[in-house]
Short mmCIF file of N, CA and C in Angstrom, two decimals:
data_model
loop_
_atom_site.label_atom_id
_atom_site.label_comp_id
_atom_site.label_asym_id
_atom_site.label_seq_id
_atom_site.Cartn_x
_atom_site.Cartn_y
_atom_site.Cartn_z
N UNK A 1 -8.18 8.16 -4.05
CA UNK A 1 -8.82 7.60 -5.22
C UNK A 1 -8.17 8.15 -6.50
N UNK A 2 -7.75 9.40 -6.46
CA UNK A 2 -7.08 9.99 -7.63
C UNK A 2 -5.79 9.25 -7.95
N UNK A 3 -5.00 8.99 -6.94
CA UNK A 3 -3.72 8.30 -7.16
C UNK A 3 -3.95 6.89 -7.67
N UNK A 4 -4.93 6.20 -7.09
CA UNK A 4 -5.24 4.84 -7.53
C UNK A 4 -5.70 4.84 -8.98
N UNK A 5 -6.57 5.75 -9.33
CA UNK A 5 -7.07 5.82 -10.70
C UNK A 5 -5.94 6.12 -11.68
N UNK A 6 -5.05 7.02 -11.31
CA UNK A 6 -3.95 7.39 -12.19
C UNK A 6 -3.05 6.19 -12.50
N UNK A 7 -2.85 5.32 -11.52
CA UNK A 7 -1.95 4.19 -11.69
C UNK A 7 -2.66 2.89 -12.04
N UNK A 8 -4.00 2.92 -12.12
CA UNK A 8 -4.74 1.71 -12.45
C UNK A 8 -4.79 0.70 -11.33
N UNK A 9 -4.79 1.19 -10.09
CA UNK A 9 -4.85 0.33 -8.90
C UNK A 9 -6.24 0.48 -8.29
N UNK A 10 -6.80 -0.60 -7.82
CA UNK A 10 -8.13 -0.54 -7.19
C UNK A 10 -8.03 0.19 -5.86
N UNK A 11 -8.78 1.28 -5.74
CA UNK A 11 -8.74 2.12 -4.53
C UNK A 11 -9.15 1.34 -3.29
N UNK A 12 -10.11 0.43 -3.42
CA UNK A 12 -10.56 -0.32 -2.25
C UNK A 12 -9.48 -1.26 -1.73
N UNK A 13 -8.62 -1.73 -2.59
CA UNK A 13 -7.50 -2.58 -2.16
C UNK A 13 -6.51 -1.72 -1.38
N UNK A 14 -6.18 -0.55 -1.90
CA UNK A 14 -5.25 0.34 -1.21
C UNK A 14 -5.82 0.77 0.14
N UNK A 15 -7.11 1.12 0.18
CA UNK A 15 -7.73 1.55 1.43
C UNK A 15 -7.68 0.43 2.47
N UNK A 16 -8.08 -0.77 2.07
CA UNK A 16 -8.07 -1.90 3.01
C UNK A 16 -6.66 -2.14 3.54
N UNK A 17 -5.70 -2.09 2.66
CA UNK A 17 -4.32 -2.32 3.08
C UNK A 17 -3.83 -1.22 4.01
N UNK A 18 -4.16 0.02 3.71
CA UNK A 18 -3.76 1.13 4.58
C UNK A 18 -4.35 0.98 5.98
N UNK A 19 -5.62 0.61 6.06
CA UNK A 19 -6.25 0.47 7.37
C UNK A 19 -5.67 -0.72 8.14
N UNK A 20 -5.38 -1.79 7.43
CA UNK A 20 -4.77 -2.96 8.06
C UNK A 20 -3.38 -2.63 8.58
N UNK A 21 -2.56 -2.04 7.73
CA UNK A 21 -1.16 -1.78 8.08
C UNK A 21 -1.00 -0.74 9.18
N UNK A 22 -1.95 0.16 9.32
CA UNK A 22 -1.82 1.23 10.32
C UNK A 22 -2.76 1.07 11.50
N UNK A 23 -3.52 -0.03 11.54
CA UNK A 23 -4.49 -0.18 12.63
C UNK A 23 -5.50 0.95 12.61
N UNK A 24 -6.06 1.21 11.44
CA UNK A 24 -7.02 2.30 11.23
C UNK A 24 -6.39 3.65 11.58
N UNK A 25 -5.18 3.84 11.14
CA UNK A 25 -4.39 5.06 11.33
C UNK A 25 -4.03 5.31 12.79
N UNK A 26 -4.14 4.29 13.60
CA UNK A 26 -3.83 4.44 15.02
C UNK A 26 -2.44 3.90 15.34
N UNK A 27 -2.14 2.68 14.89
CA UNK A 27 -0.87 2.03 15.19
C UNK A 27 0.26 2.72 14.43
N UNK A 28 1.36 2.89 15.04
CA UNK A 28 2.52 3.44 14.37
C UNK A 28 2.75 4.91 14.65
N UNK A 29 1.79 5.59 15.25
CA UNK A 29 1.97 6.99 15.60
C UNK A 29 2.55 7.82 14.48
N UNK A 30 3.81 8.20 14.62
CA UNK A 30 4.43 9.08 13.64
C UNK A 30 4.59 8.41 12.28
N UNK A 31 4.62 7.10 12.26
CA UNK A 31 4.74 6.40 10.98
C UNK A 31 3.60 6.78 10.05
N UNK A 32 2.40 6.58 10.50
CA UNK A 32 1.25 6.81 9.64
C UNK A 32 0.87 8.28 9.55
N UNK A 33 0.90 8.97 10.65
CA UNK A 33 0.37 10.33 10.65
C UNK A 33 1.42 11.38 10.34
N UNK A 34 2.49 11.42 11.05
CA UNK A 34 3.51 12.45 10.81
C UNK A 34 4.43 12.09 9.65
N UNK A 35 4.65 10.81 9.42
CA UNK A 35 5.54 10.39 8.34
C UNK A 35 4.81 10.10 7.05
N UNK A 36 3.47 10.20 7.07
CA UNK A 36 2.66 9.98 5.87
C UNK A 36 2.94 8.63 5.22
N UNK A 37 3.23 7.65 6.05
CA UNK A 37 3.49 6.29 5.57
C UNK A 37 2.28 5.46 5.94
N UNK A 38 1.37 5.30 5.02
CA UNK A 38 0.08 4.68 5.31
C UNK A 38 0.04 3.18 5.04
N UNK A 39 1.21 2.59 4.77
CA UNK A 39 1.16 1.16 4.46
C UNK A 39 2.33 0.40 5.06
N UNK A 40 3.03 0.97 6.00
CA UNK A 40 4.06 0.24 6.73
C UNK A 40 5.35 0.00 5.98
N UNK A 41 5.68 0.84 5.00
CA UNK A 41 6.93 0.66 4.27
C UNK A 41 8.13 0.93 5.18
N UNK A 42 9.09 0.05 5.15
CA UNK A 42 10.31 0.19 5.94
C UNK A 42 11.24 1.19 5.25
N UNK A 43 12.02 1.90 6.02
CA UNK A 43 12.95 2.89 5.45
C UNK A 43 14.01 2.19 4.61
N UNK A 44 14.66 2.95 3.76
CA UNK A 44 15.69 2.37 2.89
C UNK A 44 16.88 1.85 3.69
N UNK A 45 17.09 2.36 4.90
CA UNK A 45 18.18 1.88 5.74
C UNK A 45 17.81 0.57 6.44
N UNK A 46 16.49 0.25 6.40
CA UNK A 46 16.04 -0.98 7.05
C UNK A 46 15.73 -0.81 8.53
N UNK A 47 15.96 0.39 9.05
CA UNK A 47 15.66 0.64 10.46
C UNK A 47 14.55 1.68 10.54
N UNK A 48 13.43 1.27 11.05
CA UNK A 48 12.30 2.18 11.16
C UNK A 48 11.49 2.23 9.88
N UNK A 49 10.53 3.12 9.88
CA UNK A 49 9.62 3.23 8.75
C UNK A 49 10.01 4.38 7.84
N UNK A 50 9.70 4.23 6.56
CA UNK A 50 9.94 5.30 5.59
C UNK A 50 9.05 6.49 5.95
N UNK A 51 9.51 7.67 5.61
CA UNK A 51 8.76 8.89 5.87
C UNK A 51 8.64 9.66 4.56
N UNK A 52 7.47 10.24 4.36
CA UNK A 52 7.21 11.01 3.15
C UNK A 52 6.84 12.44 3.53
N UNK A 53 6.90 13.35 2.57
CA UNK A 53 6.76 14.77 2.85
C UNK A 53 5.36 15.29 3.09
N UNK A 54 4.34 14.59 2.56
CA UNK A 54 2.96 15.04 2.73
C UNK A 54 2.02 13.87 2.43
N UNK A 55 0.74 14.10 2.62
CA UNK A 55 -0.24 13.04 2.43
C UNK A 55 -0.20 12.50 1.01
N UNK A 56 -0.23 13.37 0.01
CA UNK A 56 -0.25 12.93 -1.39
C UNK A 56 0.97 12.06 -1.70
N UNK A 57 2.13 12.49 -1.23
CA UNK A 57 3.37 11.74 -1.49
C UNK A 57 3.31 10.36 -0.83
N UNK A 58 2.81 10.30 0.39
CA UNK A 58 2.71 9.01 1.08
C UNK A 58 1.73 8.07 0.41
N UNK A 59 0.58 8.60 0.01
CA UNK A 59 -0.41 7.78 -0.69
C UNK A 59 0.15 7.34 -2.04
N UNK A 60 0.80 8.26 -2.75
CA UNK A 60 1.36 7.92 -4.06
C UNK A 60 2.40 6.80 -3.93
N UNK A 61 3.25 6.89 -2.92
CA UNK A 61 4.25 5.83 -2.71
C UNK A 61 3.57 4.48 -2.52
N UNK A 62 2.54 4.46 -1.69
CA UNK A 62 1.81 3.21 -1.45
C UNK A 62 1.20 2.67 -2.74
N UNK A 63 0.51 3.53 -3.47
CA UNK A 63 -0.13 3.11 -4.72
C UNK A 63 0.91 2.59 -5.71
N UNK A 64 2.04 3.27 -5.80
CA UNK A 64 3.08 2.84 -6.72
C UNK A 64 3.66 1.48 -6.33
N UNK A 65 3.79 1.22 -5.05
CA UNK A 65 4.24 -0.10 -4.62
C UNK A 65 3.21 -1.16 -4.99
N UNK A 66 1.93 -0.88 -4.74
CA UNK A 66 0.90 -1.85 -5.13
C UNK A 66 0.93 -2.12 -6.63
N UNK A 67 1.10 -1.05 -7.42
CA UNK A 67 1.16 -1.23 -8.86
C UNK A 67 2.37 -2.07 -9.25
N UNK A 68 3.48 -1.86 -8.60
CA UNK A 68 4.68 -2.64 -8.92
C UNK A 68 4.42 -4.13 -8.72
N UNK A 69 3.75 -4.48 -7.64
CA UNK A 69 3.44 -5.89 -7.39
C UNK A 69 2.43 -6.44 -8.39
N UNK A 70 1.48 -5.59 -8.80
CA UNK A 70 0.36 -6.07 -9.62
C UNK A 70 0.58 -6.02 -11.12
N UNK A 71 1.49 -5.17 -11.59
CA UNK A 71 1.50 -4.88 -13.02
C UNK A 71 2.91 -4.57 -13.54
N UNK A 72 3.06 -4.69 -14.82
CA UNK A 72 4.31 -4.28 -15.47
C UNK A 72 4.12 -2.99 -16.27
N UNK A 73 2.95 -2.40 -16.19
CA UNK A 73 2.65 -1.15 -16.92
C UNK A 73 3.52 0.00 -16.40
N UNK A 74 3.72 0.98 -17.24
CA UNK A 74 4.51 2.15 -16.86
C UNK A 74 3.84 2.99 -15.79
N UNK A 75 4.59 3.89 -15.21
CA UNK A 75 4.11 4.74 -14.12
C UNK A 75 3.41 5.99 -14.68
N UNK A 76 2.37 6.44 -14.02
CA UNK A 76 1.68 7.67 -14.39
C UNK A 76 2.45 8.89 -13.89
N UNK A 77 3.17 8.74 -12.80
CA UNK A 77 3.93 9.82 -12.17
C UNK A 77 5.34 9.32 -11.86
N UNK A 78 6.30 10.23 -11.73
CA UNK A 78 7.64 9.80 -11.29
C UNK A 78 7.54 9.08 -9.94
N UNK A 79 8.38 8.08 -9.74
CA UNK A 79 8.35 7.32 -8.49
C UNK A 79 8.69 8.18 -7.29
N UNK A 80 7.90 8.06 -6.26
CA UNK A 80 8.16 8.74 -4.99
C UNK A 80 9.30 8.03 -4.27
N UNK A 81 9.28 6.72 -4.31
CA UNK A 81 10.26 5.88 -3.63
C UNK A 81 10.84 4.94 -4.69
N UNK A 82 12.06 5.20 -5.10
CA UNK A 82 12.69 4.44 -6.17
C UNK A 82 12.76 2.95 -5.92
N UNK A 83 12.63 2.53 -4.68
CA UNK A 83 12.67 1.10 -4.38
C UNK A 83 11.52 0.34 -5.02
N UNK A 84 10.43 1.03 -5.36
CA UNK A 84 9.31 0.37 -6.02
C UNK A 84 9.75 -0.24 -7.35
N UNK A 85 10.74 0.38 -7.97
CA UNK A 85 11.24 -0.12 -9.26
C UNK A 85 12.04 -1.41 -9.11
N UNK A 86 12.43 -1.77 -7.90
CA UNK A 86 13.23 -2.97 -7.69
C UNK A 86 12.38 -4.22 -7.43
N UNK A 87 11.08 -4.02 -7.28
CA UNK A 87 10.17 -5.15 -7.05
C UNK A 87 10.02 -5.92 -8.35
N UNK A 88 9.90 -7.22 -8.24
CA UNK A 88 9.63 -8.04 -9.43
C UNK A 88 8.25 -7.65 -9.92
N UNK A 89 8.20 -6.85 -10.97
CA UNK A 89 6.95 -6.29 -11.47
C UNK A 89 5.97 -7.39 -11.87
N UNK A 90 4.71 -7.22 -11.46
CA UNK A 90 3.65 -8.14 -11.84
C UNK A 90 3.64 -9.47 -11.11
N UNK A 91 4.40 -9.58 -10.02
CA UNK A 91 4.50 -10.86 -9.31
C UNK A 91 3.28 -11.16 -8.44
N UNK A 92 2.45 -10.17 -8.18
CA UNK A 92 1.28 -10.38 -7.32
C UNK A 92 0.08 -9.59 -7.84
N UNK A 93 -0.50 -10.02 -8.95
CA UNK A 93 -1.62 -9.28 -9.51
C UNK A 93 -2.94 -9.45 -8.77
N UNK A 94 -2.98 -10.33 -7.78
CA UNK A 94 -4.20 -10.50 -6.98
C UNK A 94 -3.89 -10.26 -5.51
N UNK A 95 -4.93 -9.98 -4.75
CA UNK A 95 -4.78 -9.76 -3.31
C UNK A 95 -4.18 -11.00 -2.65
N UNK A 96 -4.63 -12.17 -3.08
CA UNK A 96 -4.12 -13.41 -2.49
C UNK A 96 -2.61 -13.53 -2.65
N UNK A 97 -2.09 -13.04 -3.74
CA UNK A 97 -0.66 -13.18 -4.01
C UNK A 97 0.19 -12.17 -3.25
N UNK A 98 -0.43 -11.21 -2.58
CA UNK A 98 0.34 -10.28 -1.73
C UNK A 98 0.85 -10.99 -0.48
N UNK A 99 0.10 -12.01 -0.02
CA UNK A 99 0.54 -12.78 1.15
C UNK A 99 1.86 -13.46 0.81
N UNK A 100 2.82 -13.27 1.67
CA UNK A 100 4.14 -13.84 1.43
C UNK A 100 5.06 -12.92 0.65
N UNK A 101 4.50 -11.87 0.09
CA UNK A 101 5.31 -10.89 -0.62
C UNK A 101 5.29 -9.56 0.11
N UNK A 102 4.08 -8.99 0.28
CA UNK A 102 3.97 -7.73 1.01
C UNK A 102 4.03 -8.01 2.51
N UNK A 103 3.37 -9.07 2.93
CA UNK A 103 3.30 -9.41 4.35
C UNK A 103 3.53 -10.90 4.54
N UNK A 104 4.07 -11.25 5.67
CA UNK A 104 4.37 -12.65 5.99
C UNK A 104 3.14 -13.45 6.40
N UNK A 105 2.13 -12.78 6.93
CA UNK A 105 0.97 -13.47 7.48
C UNK A 105 0.24 -14.30 6.43
N UNK A 106 -0.02 -15.57 6.73
CA UNK A 106 -0.77 -16.40 5.79
C UNK A 106 -2.25 -15.99 5.68
N UNK A 107 -2.74 -15.22 6.66
CA UNK A 107 -4.13 -14.76 6.63
C UNK A 107 -4.26 -13.32 6.12
N UNK A 108 -3.17 -12.76 5.62
CA UNK A 108 -3.17 -11.38 5.14
C UNK A 108 -4.25 -11.14 4.10
N UNK A 109 -4.31 -11.97 3.09
CA UNK A 109 -5.29 -11.79 2.02
C UNK A 109 -6.71 -11.99 2.51
N UNK A 110 -6.91 -12.91 3.44
CA UNK A 110 -8.24 -13.16 3.97
C UNK A 110 -8.78 -11.89 4.62
N UNK A 111 -7.96 -11.25 5.44
CA UNK A 111 -8.39 -10.03 6.11
C UNK A 111 -8.65 -8.92 5.09
N UNK A 112 -7.73 -8.73 4.15
CA UNK A 112 -7.89 -7.66 3.16
C UNK A 112 -9.16 -7.89 2.33
N UNK A 113 -9.39 -9.11 1.89
CA UNK A 113 -10.57 -9.39 1.08
C UNK A 113 -11.86 -9.14 1.85
N UNK A 114 -11.86 -9.48 3.13
CA UNK A 114 -13.04 -9.24 3.96
C UNK A 114 -13.32 -7.74 4.02
N UNK A 115 -12.28 -6.95 4.25
CA UNK A 115 -12.46 -5.50 4.33
C UNK A 115 -12.84 -4.91 2.97
N UNK A 116 -12.26 -5.40 1.90
CA UNK A 116 -12.60 -4.92 0.56
C UNK A 116 -14.08 -5.18 0.29
N UNK A 117 -14.56 -6.36 0.62
CA UNK A 117 -15.96 -6.69 0.41
C UNK A 117 -16.87 -5.79 1.23
N UNK A 118 -16.46 -5.44 2.45
CA UNK A 118 -17.26 -4.54 3.28
C UNK A 118 -17.31 -3.15 2.65
N UNK A 119 -16.18 -2.67 2.15
CA UNK A 119 -16.13 -1.35 1.51
C UNK A 119 -17.04 -1.34 0.27
N UNK A 120 -16.95 -2.37 -0.53
CA UNK A 120 -17.73 -2.41 -1.78
C UNK A 120 -19.22 -2.57 -1.54
N UNK A 121 -19.61 -3.15 -0.41
CA UNK A 121 -21.03 -3.35 -0.14
C UNK A 121 -21.65 -2.19 0.65
N UNK A 122 -20.82 -1.24 1.06
CA UNK A 122 -21.34 -0.11 1.86
C UNK A 122 -22.06 0.90 0.98
#
């Protein structure tokens, strides 16, 4: 929540995406848990998943990627993963617009929105 607040990203969107991308932190084994990659980011070499040094760094990378898609505002912290700067900034300011950009699935936004609504109503 701290990272999301610092970058102006909705924490419930990041949480829903993290749970979706990692199968509730189960799928991916070392990707999510040992590599601190909570959102399925591919490595810069394109083979395997990106790995981060600790939980904060992994969460910050995810939040910064979400911000890159949603906004053109400046960063609160130095980029963890410089590739976030290569995204067309502000191209997906809504959850619906992440479909086809973050993920190929046409039902990606439907699932995320359902989970976001569950989080907000809890």
